[in-house]
Short mmCIF file of C-alpha atoms in Angstrom, two decimals:
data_model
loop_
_atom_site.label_atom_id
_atom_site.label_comp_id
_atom_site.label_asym_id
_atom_site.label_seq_id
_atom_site.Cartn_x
_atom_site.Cartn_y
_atom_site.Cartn_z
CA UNK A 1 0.00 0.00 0.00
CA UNK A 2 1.57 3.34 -0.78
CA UNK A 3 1.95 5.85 1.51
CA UNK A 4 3.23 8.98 -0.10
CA UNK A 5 4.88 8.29 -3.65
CA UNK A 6 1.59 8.99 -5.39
CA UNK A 7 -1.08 11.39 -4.52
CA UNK A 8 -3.64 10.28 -1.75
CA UNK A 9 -7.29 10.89 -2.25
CA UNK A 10 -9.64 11.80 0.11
CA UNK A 11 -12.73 12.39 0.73
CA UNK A 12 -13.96 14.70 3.90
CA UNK A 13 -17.88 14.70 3.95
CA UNK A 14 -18.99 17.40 6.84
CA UNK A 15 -21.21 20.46 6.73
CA UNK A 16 -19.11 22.29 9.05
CA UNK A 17 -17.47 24.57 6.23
CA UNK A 18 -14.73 26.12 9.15
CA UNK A 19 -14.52 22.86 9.82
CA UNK A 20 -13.59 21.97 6.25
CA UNK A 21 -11.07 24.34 5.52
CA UNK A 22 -9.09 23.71 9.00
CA UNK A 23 -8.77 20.29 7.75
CA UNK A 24 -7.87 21.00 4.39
CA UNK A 25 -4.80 23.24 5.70
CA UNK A 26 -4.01 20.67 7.98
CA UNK A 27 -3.87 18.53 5.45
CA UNK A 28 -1.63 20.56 3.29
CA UNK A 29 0.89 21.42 6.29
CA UNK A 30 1.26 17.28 6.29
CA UNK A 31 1.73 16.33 2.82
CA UNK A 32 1.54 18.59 -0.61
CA UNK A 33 0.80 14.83 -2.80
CA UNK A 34 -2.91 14.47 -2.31
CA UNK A 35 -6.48 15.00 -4.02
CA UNK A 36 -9.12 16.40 -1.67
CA UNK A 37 -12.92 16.36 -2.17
CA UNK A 38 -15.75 18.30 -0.03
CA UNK A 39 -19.47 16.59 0.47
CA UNK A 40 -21.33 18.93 3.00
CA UNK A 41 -23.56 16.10 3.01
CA UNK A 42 -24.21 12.61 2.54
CA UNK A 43 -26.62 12.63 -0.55
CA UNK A 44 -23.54 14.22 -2.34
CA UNK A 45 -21.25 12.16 -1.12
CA UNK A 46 -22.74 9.43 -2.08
CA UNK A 47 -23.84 10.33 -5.34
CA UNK A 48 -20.31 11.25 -6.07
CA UNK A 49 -19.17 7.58 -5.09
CA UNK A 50 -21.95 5.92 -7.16
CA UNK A 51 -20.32 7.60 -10.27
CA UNK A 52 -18.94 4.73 -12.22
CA UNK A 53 -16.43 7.24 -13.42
CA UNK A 54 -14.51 8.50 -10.37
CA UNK A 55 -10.92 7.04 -9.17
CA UNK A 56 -11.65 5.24 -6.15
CA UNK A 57 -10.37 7.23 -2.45
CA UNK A 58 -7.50 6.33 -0.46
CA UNK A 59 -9.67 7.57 2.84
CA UNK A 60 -13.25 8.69 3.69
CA UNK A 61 -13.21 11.11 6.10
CA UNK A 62 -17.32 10.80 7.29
CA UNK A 63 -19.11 13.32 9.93
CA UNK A 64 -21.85 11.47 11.48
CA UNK A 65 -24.41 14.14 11.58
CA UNK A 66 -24.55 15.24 8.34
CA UNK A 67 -27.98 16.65 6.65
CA UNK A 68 -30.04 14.77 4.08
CA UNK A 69 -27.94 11.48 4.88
CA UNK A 70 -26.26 10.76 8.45
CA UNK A 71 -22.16 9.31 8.70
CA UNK A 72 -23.76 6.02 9.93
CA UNK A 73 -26.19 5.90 6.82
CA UNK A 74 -23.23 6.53 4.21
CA UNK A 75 -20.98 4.07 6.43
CA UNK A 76 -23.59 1.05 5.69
CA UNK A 77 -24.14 1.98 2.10
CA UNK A 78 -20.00 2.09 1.30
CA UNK A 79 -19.49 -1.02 3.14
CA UNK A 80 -21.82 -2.89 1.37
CA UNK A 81 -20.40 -1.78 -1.90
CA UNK A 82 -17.29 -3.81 -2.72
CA UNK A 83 -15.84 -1.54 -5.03
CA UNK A 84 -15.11 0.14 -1.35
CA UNK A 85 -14.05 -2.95 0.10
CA UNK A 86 -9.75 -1.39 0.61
CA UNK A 87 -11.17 1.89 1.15
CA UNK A 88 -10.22 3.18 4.63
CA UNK A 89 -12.62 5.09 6.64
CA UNK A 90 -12.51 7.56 9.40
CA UNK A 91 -15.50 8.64 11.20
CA UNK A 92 -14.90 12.11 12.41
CA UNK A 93 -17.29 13.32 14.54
CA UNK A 94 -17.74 15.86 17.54
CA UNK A 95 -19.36 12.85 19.49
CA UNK A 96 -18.26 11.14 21.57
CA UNK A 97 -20.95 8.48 22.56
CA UNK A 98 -19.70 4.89 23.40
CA UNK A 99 -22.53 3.69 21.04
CA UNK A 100 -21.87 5.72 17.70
CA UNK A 101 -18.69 4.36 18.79
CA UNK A 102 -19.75 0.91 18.71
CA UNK A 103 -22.12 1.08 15.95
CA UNK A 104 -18.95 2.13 13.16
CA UNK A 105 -16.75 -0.40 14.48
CA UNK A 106 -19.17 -2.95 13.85
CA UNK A 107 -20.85 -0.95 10.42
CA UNK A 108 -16.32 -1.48 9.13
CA UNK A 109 -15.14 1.94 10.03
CA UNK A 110 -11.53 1.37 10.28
CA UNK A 111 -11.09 4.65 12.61
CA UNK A 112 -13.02 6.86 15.10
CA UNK A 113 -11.65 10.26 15.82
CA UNK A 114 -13.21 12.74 18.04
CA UNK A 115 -12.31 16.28 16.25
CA UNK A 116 -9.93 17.76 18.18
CA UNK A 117 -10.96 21.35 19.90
CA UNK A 118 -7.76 22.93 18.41
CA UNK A 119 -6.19 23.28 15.01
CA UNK A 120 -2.34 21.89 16.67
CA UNK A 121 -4.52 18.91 17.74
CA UNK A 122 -5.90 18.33 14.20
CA UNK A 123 -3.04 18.20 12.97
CA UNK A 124 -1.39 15.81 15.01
CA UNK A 125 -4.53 13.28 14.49
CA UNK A 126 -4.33 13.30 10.77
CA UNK A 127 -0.47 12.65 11.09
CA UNK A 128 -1.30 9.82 12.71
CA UNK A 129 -3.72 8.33 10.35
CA UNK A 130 -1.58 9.29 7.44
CA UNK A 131 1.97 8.62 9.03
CA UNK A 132 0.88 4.95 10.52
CA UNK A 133 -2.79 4.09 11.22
CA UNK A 134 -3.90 4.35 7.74
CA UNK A 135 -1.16 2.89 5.82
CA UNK A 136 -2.15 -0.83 7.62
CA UNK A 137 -5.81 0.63 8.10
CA UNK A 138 -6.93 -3.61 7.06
CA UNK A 139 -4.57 -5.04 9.29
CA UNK A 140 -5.36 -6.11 13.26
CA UNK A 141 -8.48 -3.77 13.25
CA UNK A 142 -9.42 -3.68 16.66
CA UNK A 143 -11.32 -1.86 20.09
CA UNK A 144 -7.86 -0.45 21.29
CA UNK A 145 -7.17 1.00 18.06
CA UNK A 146 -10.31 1.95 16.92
CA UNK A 147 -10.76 5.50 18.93
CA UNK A 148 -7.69 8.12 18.45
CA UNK A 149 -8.14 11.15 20.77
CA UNK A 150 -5.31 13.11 21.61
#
């Protein structure tokens, strides 16, 4: 699996636009080699992933309260969908409820993160996932990995 020798796309679907453009300059600040898509919803997302035409993403970065179509809705549909199957995803969420917890673990979420409360923090969580997490995101899933917090 590559890591950084070709461009990494991703996917962040979240209606928080501040939101979207702190993690888009995080993202930047990491690595300049990578593709990045908005959805400020899940209808577009997954309209956009239904499109026989796209390149498949590296990561889906999925809010769980999201209008039109939840995080947990979208999670269900991509999982089921094996064109998805090596796709990692991150559920990145403001909550921080044991049972949306539990619920993308079991739904194949490969990662839970509880957006940080400061931009330094941000940063350090998506260094993580792009650094080591993601790179064996299908490899010893498990509960003690599943939640990164910092």
């Amino acid at each position: 699996m590559r890591l950084f020798e070709e461009k990494i796309n991703i996917i962040l679907a979240d209606d928080d636009r501040d939101e979207c453009e702190l993690f888009k300059e995080a993202v930047s600040e990491i690595n300049e080699n990578y593709n990045l898509i908005f959805f400020s919803n899940g209808k577009e997302l997954m309209d956009y992933l239904n499109d026989n035409e796209i390149h498949n993403p590296d990561i889906i970065f999925l809010d769980l309260n999201m209008p039109f179509m939840s995080g947990v809705d979208c999670l269900r549909q991509i999982r089921a969908d094996e064109k998805y199957s090596d796709t990692a995803i991150a559920i990145y969420s403001t909550s921080s409820s044991d049972q949306d917890q539990e619920d993308t673990f079991t739904l194949g979420a490969n990662v839970y993160i509880k957006k940080p409360s400061d931009y330094a923090a941000m940063k350090k969580i998506l260094q993580h996932i792009f650094k080591t997490y993601w790179q064996y995101h299908t490899s010893d899933m498990n509960r003690e990995t599943f939640l990164i917090s910092v």
